[in-house]
Short mmCIF file of C-alpha atoms in Angstrom, two decimals:
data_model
loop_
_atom_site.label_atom_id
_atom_site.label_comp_id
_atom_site.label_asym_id
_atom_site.label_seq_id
_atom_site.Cartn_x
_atom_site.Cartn_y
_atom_site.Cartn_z
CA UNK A 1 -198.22 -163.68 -77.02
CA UNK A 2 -200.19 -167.07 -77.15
CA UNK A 3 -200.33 -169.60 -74.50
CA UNK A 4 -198.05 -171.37 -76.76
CA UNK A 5 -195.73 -169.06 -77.05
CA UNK A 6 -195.18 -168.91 -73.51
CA UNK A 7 -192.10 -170.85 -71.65
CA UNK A 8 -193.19 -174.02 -70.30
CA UNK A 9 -192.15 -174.45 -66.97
CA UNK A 10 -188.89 -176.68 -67.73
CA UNK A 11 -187.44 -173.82 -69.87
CA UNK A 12 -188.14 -171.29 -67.29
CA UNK A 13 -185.90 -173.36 -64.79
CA UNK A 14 -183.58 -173.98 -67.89
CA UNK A 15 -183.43 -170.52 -68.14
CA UNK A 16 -182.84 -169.99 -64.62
CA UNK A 17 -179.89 -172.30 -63.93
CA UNK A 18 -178.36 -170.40 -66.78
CA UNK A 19 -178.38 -167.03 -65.52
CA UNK A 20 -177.62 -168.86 -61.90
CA UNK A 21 -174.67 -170.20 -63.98
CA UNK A 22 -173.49 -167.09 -65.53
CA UNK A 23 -174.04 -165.34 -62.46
CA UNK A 24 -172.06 -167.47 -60.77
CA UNK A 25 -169.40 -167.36 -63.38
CA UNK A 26 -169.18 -163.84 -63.47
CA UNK A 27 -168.57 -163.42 -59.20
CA UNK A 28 -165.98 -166.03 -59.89
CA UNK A 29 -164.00 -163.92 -62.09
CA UNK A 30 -164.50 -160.96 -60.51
CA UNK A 31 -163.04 -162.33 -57.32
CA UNK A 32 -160.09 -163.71 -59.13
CA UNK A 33 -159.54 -160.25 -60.75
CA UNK A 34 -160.04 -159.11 -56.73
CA UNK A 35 -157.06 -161.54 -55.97
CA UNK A 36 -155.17 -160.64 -58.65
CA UNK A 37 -154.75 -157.15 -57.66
CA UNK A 38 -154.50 -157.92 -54.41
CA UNK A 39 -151.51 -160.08 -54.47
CA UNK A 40 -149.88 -157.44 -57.30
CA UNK A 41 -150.52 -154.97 -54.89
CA UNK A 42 -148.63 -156.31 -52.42
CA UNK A 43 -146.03 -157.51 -54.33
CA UNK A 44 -146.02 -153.67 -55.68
CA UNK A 45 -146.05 -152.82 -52.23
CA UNK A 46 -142.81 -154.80 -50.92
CA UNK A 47 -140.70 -154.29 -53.68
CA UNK A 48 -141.54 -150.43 -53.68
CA UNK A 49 -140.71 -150.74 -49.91
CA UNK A 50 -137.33 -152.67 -50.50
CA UNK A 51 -136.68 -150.42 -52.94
CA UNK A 52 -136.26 -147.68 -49.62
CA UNK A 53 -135.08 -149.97 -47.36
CA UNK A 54 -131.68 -150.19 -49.95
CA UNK A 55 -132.23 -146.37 -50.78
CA UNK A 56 -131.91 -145.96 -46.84
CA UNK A 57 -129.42 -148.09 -46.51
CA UNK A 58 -127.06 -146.99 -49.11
CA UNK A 59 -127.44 -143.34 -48.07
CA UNK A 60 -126.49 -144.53 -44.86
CA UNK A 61 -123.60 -146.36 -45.68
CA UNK A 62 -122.51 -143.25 -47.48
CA UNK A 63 -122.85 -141.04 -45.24
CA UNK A 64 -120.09 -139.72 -43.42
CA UNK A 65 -119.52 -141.35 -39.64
CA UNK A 66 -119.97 -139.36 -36.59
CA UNK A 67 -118.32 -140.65 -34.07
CA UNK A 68 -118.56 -140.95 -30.43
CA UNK A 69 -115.21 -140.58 -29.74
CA UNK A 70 -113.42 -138.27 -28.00
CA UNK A 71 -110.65 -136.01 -29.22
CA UNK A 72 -107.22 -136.37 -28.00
CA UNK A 73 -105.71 -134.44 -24.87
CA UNK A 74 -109.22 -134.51 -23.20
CA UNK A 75 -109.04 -137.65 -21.45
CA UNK A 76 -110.89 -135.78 -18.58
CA UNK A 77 -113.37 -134.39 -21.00
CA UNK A 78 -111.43 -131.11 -20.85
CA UNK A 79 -108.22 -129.97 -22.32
CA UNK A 80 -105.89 -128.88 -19.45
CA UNK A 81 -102.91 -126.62 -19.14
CA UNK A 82 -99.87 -126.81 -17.02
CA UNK A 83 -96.75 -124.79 -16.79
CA UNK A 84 -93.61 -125.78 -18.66
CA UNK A 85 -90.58 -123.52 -18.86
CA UNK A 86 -93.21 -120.75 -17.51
CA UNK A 87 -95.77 -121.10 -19.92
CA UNK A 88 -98.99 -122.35 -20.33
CA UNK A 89 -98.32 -125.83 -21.55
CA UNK A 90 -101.74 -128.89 -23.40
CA UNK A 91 -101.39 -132.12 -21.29
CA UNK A 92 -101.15 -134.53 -24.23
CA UNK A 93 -103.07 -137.54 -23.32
CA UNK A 94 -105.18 -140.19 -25.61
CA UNK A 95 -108.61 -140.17 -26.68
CA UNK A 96 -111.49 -141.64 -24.68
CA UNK A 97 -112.88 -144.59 -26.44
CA UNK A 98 -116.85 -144.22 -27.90
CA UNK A 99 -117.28 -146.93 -25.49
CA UNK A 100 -115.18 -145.05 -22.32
CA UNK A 101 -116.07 -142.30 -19.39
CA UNK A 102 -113.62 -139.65 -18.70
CA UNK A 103 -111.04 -140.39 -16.40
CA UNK A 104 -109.48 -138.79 -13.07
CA UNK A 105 -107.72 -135.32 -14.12
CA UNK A 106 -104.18 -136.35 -14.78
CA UNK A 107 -103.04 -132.99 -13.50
CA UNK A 108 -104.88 -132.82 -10.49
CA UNK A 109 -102.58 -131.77 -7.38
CA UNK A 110 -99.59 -131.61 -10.23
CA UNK A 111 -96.94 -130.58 -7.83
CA UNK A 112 -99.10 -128.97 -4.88
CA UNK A 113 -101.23 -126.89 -7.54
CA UNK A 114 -104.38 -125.75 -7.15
CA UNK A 115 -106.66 -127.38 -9.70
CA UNK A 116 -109.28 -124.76 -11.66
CA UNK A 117 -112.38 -126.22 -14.18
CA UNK A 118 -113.99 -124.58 -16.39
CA UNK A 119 -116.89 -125.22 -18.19
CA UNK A 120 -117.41 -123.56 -21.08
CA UNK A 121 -120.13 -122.87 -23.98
CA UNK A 122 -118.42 -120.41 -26.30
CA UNK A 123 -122.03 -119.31 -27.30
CA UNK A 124 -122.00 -118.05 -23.99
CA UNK A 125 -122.34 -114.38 -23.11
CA UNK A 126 -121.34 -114.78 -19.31
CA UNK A 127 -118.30 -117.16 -20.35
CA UNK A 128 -116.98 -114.39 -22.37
CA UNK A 129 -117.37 -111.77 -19.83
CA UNK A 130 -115.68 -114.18 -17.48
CA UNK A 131 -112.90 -114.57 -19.77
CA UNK A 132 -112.68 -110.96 -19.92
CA UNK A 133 -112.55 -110.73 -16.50
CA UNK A 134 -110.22 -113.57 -15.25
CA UNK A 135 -108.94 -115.74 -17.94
CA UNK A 136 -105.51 -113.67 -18.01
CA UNK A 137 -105.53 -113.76 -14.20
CA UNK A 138 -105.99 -117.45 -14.04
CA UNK A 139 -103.51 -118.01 -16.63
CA UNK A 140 -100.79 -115.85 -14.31
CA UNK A 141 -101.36 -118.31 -11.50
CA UNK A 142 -101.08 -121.54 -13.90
CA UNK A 143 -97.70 -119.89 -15.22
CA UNK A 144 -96.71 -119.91 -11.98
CA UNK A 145 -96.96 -123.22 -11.04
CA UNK A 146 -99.56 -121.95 -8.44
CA UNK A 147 -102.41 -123.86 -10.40
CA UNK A 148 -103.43 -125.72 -13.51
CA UNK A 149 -106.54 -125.59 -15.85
CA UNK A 150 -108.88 -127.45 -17.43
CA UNK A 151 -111.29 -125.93 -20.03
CA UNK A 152 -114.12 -128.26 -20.86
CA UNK A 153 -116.52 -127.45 -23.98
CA UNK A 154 -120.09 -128.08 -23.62
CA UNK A 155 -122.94 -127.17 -25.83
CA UNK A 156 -126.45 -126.20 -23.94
CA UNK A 157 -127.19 -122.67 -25.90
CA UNK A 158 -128.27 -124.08 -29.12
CA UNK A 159 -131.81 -122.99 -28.22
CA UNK A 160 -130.37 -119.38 -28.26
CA UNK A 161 -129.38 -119.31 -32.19
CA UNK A 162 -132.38 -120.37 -34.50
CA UNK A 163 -131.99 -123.81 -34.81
CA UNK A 164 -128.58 -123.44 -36.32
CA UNK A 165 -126.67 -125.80 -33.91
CA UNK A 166 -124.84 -122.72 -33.75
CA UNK A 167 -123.50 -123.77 -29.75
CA UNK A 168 -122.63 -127.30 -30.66
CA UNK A 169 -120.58 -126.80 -33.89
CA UNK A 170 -118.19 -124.45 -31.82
CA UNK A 171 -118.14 -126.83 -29.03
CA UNK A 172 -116.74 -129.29 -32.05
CA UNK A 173 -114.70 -126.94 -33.34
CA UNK A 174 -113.12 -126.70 -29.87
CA UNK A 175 -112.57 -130.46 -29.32
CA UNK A 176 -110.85 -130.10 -33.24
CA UNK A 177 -108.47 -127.82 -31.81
CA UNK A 178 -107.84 -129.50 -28.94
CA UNK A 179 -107.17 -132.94 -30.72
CA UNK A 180 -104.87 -131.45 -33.48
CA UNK A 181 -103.71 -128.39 -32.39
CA UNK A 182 -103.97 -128.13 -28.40
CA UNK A 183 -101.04 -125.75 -27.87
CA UNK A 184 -103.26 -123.43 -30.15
CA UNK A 185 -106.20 -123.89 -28.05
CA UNK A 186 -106.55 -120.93 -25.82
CA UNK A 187 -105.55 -118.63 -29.06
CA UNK A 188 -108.39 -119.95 -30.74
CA UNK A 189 -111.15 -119.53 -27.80
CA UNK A 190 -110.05 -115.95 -27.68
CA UNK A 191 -111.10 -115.69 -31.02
CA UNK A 192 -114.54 -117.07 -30.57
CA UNK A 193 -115.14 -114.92 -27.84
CA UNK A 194 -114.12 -111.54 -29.88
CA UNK A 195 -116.53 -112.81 -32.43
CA UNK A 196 -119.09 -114.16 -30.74
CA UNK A 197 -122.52 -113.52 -32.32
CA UNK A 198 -125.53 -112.06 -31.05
CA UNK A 199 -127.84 -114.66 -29.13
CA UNK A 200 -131.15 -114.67 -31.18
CA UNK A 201 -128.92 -114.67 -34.43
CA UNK A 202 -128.38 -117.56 -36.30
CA UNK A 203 -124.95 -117.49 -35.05
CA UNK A 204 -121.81 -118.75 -37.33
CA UNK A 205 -121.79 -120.16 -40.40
CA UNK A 206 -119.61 -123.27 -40.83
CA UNK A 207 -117.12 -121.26 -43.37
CA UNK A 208 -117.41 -118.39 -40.37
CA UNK A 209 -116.23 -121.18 -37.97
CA UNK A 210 -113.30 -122.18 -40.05
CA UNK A 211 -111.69 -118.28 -40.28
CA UNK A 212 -111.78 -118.04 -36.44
CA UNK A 213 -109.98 -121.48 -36.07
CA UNK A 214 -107.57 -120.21 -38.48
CA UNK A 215 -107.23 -116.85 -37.32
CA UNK A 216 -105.67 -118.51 -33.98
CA UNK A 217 -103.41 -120.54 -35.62
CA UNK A 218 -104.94 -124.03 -35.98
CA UNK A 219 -104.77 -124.42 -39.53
CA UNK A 220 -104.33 -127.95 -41.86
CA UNK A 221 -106.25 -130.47 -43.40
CA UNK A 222 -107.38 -132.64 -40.47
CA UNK A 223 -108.52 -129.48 -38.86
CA UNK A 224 -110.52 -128.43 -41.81
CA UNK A 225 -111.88 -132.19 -42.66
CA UNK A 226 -112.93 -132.27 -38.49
CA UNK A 227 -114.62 -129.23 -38.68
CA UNK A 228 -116.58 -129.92 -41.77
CA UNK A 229 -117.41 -133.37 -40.79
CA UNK A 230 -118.32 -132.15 -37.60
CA UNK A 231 -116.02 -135.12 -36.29
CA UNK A 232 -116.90 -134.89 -32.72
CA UNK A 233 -120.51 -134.12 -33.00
CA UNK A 234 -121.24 -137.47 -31.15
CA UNK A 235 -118.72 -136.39 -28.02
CA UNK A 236 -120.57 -133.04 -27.83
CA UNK A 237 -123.11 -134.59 -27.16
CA UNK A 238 -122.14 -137.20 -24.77
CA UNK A 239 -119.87 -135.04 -22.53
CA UNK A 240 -122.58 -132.18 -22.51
CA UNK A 241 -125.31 -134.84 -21.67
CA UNK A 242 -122.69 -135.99 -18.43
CA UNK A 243 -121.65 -132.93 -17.12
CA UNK A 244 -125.77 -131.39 -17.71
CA UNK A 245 -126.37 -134.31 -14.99
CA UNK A 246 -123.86 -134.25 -12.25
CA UNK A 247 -124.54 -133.36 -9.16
CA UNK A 248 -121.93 -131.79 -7.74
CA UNK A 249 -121.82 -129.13 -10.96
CA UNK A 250 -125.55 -127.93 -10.69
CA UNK A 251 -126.31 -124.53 -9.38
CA UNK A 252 -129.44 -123.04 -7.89
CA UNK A 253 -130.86 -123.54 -11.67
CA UNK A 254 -129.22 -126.60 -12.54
CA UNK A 255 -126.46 -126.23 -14.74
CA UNK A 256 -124.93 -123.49 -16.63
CA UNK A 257 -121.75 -121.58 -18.07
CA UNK A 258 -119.62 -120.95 -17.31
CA UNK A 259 -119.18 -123.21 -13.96
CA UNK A 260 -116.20 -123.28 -12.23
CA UNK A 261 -114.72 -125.26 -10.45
CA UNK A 262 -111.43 -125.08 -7.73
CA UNK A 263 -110.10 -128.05 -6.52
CA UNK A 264 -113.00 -130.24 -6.43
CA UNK A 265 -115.24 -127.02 -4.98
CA UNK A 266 -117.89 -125.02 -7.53
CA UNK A 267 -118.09 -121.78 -7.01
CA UNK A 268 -121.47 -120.48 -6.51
CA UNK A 269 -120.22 -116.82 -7.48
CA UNK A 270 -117.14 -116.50 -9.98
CA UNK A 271 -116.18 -113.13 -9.26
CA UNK A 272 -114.34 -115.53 -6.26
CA UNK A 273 -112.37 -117.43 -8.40
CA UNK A 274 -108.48 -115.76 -7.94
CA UNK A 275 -109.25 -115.50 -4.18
CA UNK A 276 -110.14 -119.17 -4.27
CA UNK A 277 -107.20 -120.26 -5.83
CA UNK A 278 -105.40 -118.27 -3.77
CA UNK A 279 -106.68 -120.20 -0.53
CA UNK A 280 -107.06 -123.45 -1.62
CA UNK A 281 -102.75 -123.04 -2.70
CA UNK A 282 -101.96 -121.96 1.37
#
C-alpha cells in the first residue's frame, strides 16, 4: 500500500463515527430486545400466577366446608346422659355456634345428682380399660337417678397412629353420633373400644370407621355424609384445643385420657371414681 492509498485523516474519523454509529445502533437494539423480554416476562409471569391464584381459588370453592360448628346435644362440649323411665337417656340440646364457647352443663345438679365428666380419646388404651372397668358401674348410678354423665370426645393421640389422623376422625365420628343419633351413642363407643387398634398402627380406615358406627346402630345418610366429610373436623379441633388448656383438667403431666371429673372435682386416680360419686351424692 502507497501513501496514496492510505486513509486521509477525514475518512479515518468518517470511518470512525460510523462504527461509533453502528455501535451505538446495535446497544440500542439490544437493550430494546432486553426490554422486550423483560416486560413479556413479566407479563408471562402474572398471568401464569393468576392463572393459580383462580386454580386455588376454584379448588377452594369446591372443596367441601369444614365447619367449626358443633354437633347437636353437646352444648357443653360433651354429650350427657340422664335417667328417664330408668334408663340412660341423650340431653337433646342445640349446637354451639362456630362463633360460641360451650355453655354451663344443663344437667348439672339435675335433681340432687351427682355430676360425672369424662373425657375421652377413643384411641385411648387407658379410656378403654376404664370403660372396662367402670363404665357399667357408672351407668348403674346414672340409672338411678344417683348421677348423670357427660362423655366429651377429644383427640390428642394422633401422634400414636402414623400420621393417619387416626384419633381425630373417631373423635368426629363420635360428635356424628352424637348429633344424629345420640340415644345410639354409648352403643357405638362400645364398639370402638372392642375394636380399637393397636397404637403404632395406622389405626382405622375411614370405611373401618363407618362399620363400627353401624355396627351400634347409627346408621343413615347424614351419618354416612358426616363421617365422610369429616363434618366436625373443625370442632375436634377447637374443643380438644380448650379442654388441652384448662386449668382445672391438667394432671401432674398436663392433660390426658381419660380425665374425670365428679362434680366439679378431677380425680387424680380413677380407680376412685364409684366411691366419689358415692360421697359427693350423701
Amino acid at each position: 500500500m502507497t501513501n496514496n492509498d492510505r486513509p486521509t485523516k477525514n475518512e479515518r474519523r468518517a470511518h470512525a463515527r460510523d462504527l461509533a454509529r453502528e455501535r451505538a445502533a446495535a446497544e440500542k437494539a439490544r437493550k430494546r430486545r432486553n426490554k422486550w423480554f423483560l416486560q413479556g416476562g413479566i407479563g408471562l409471569g402474572i398471568i401464569a400466577v393468576a392463572a393459580i391464584i383462580a386454580i386455588v381459588v376454584v379448588n377452594v370453592n369446591n372443596a367441601p366446608a369444614v365447619s367449626a360448628a358443633g354437633p347437636k346435644n353437646m352444648a357443653t362440649g360433651a354429650i350427657q346422659f340422664t335417667a328417664k323411665g330408668g334408663e340412660v337417656t341423650p340431653v337433646t340440646t342445640p349446637a354451639v355456634a362456630a362463633t360460641g364457647t360451650p355453655s354451663a352443663v344443663p344437667t348439672s345438679n339435675s335433681g340432687g345428682a351427682v355430676a360425672v365428666t369424662e373425657y375421652v380419646d377413643w384411641a385411648c388404651p387407658v379410656c378403654k380399660q376404664f370403660e372396662a372397668a367402670y363404665a357399667d358401674q357408672i351407668l348403674a348410678k346414672v340409672k338411678s337417678g344417683d348421677a348423670t354423665l357427660a362423655i366429651q370426645p377429644v383427640s390428642i393421640l394422633d401422634r400414636s397412629y402414623q400420621n393417619s389422623r387416626y384419633a381425630s376422625r373417631a373423635a368426629n365420628a363420635a360428635m356424628c353420633v352424637a348429633n344424629y343419633a345420640p340415644d345410639k351413642f354409648l352403643d357405638v363407643q362400645t364398639q370402638f373400644f372392642d375394636n380399637q387398634p393397636t397404637e403404632g398402627t395406622k389405626g382405622l380406615t375411614n370405611a373401618e370407621i363407618a362399620k363400627l358406627v353401624k355396627a351400634g346402630g347409627a346408621t343413615g345418610s347424614n351419618v354416612s355424609e358426616c363421617l365422610s366429610s369429616e363434618q366436625f373436623k373443625g370442632w375436634v379441633t377447637k374443643s380438644t384445643s380448650a379442654v388441652s388448656a384448662n386449668p382445672a383438667l391438667q394432671g401432674t403431666n398436663g392433660f390426658g385420657t381419660p380425665t374425670v371429673v365428679v362434680d366439679g372435682k378431677r380425680l387424680d386416680d380413677l380407680s376412685t371414681v364409684i366411691t366419689a360419686i358415692d360421697a359427693a351424692a350423701k
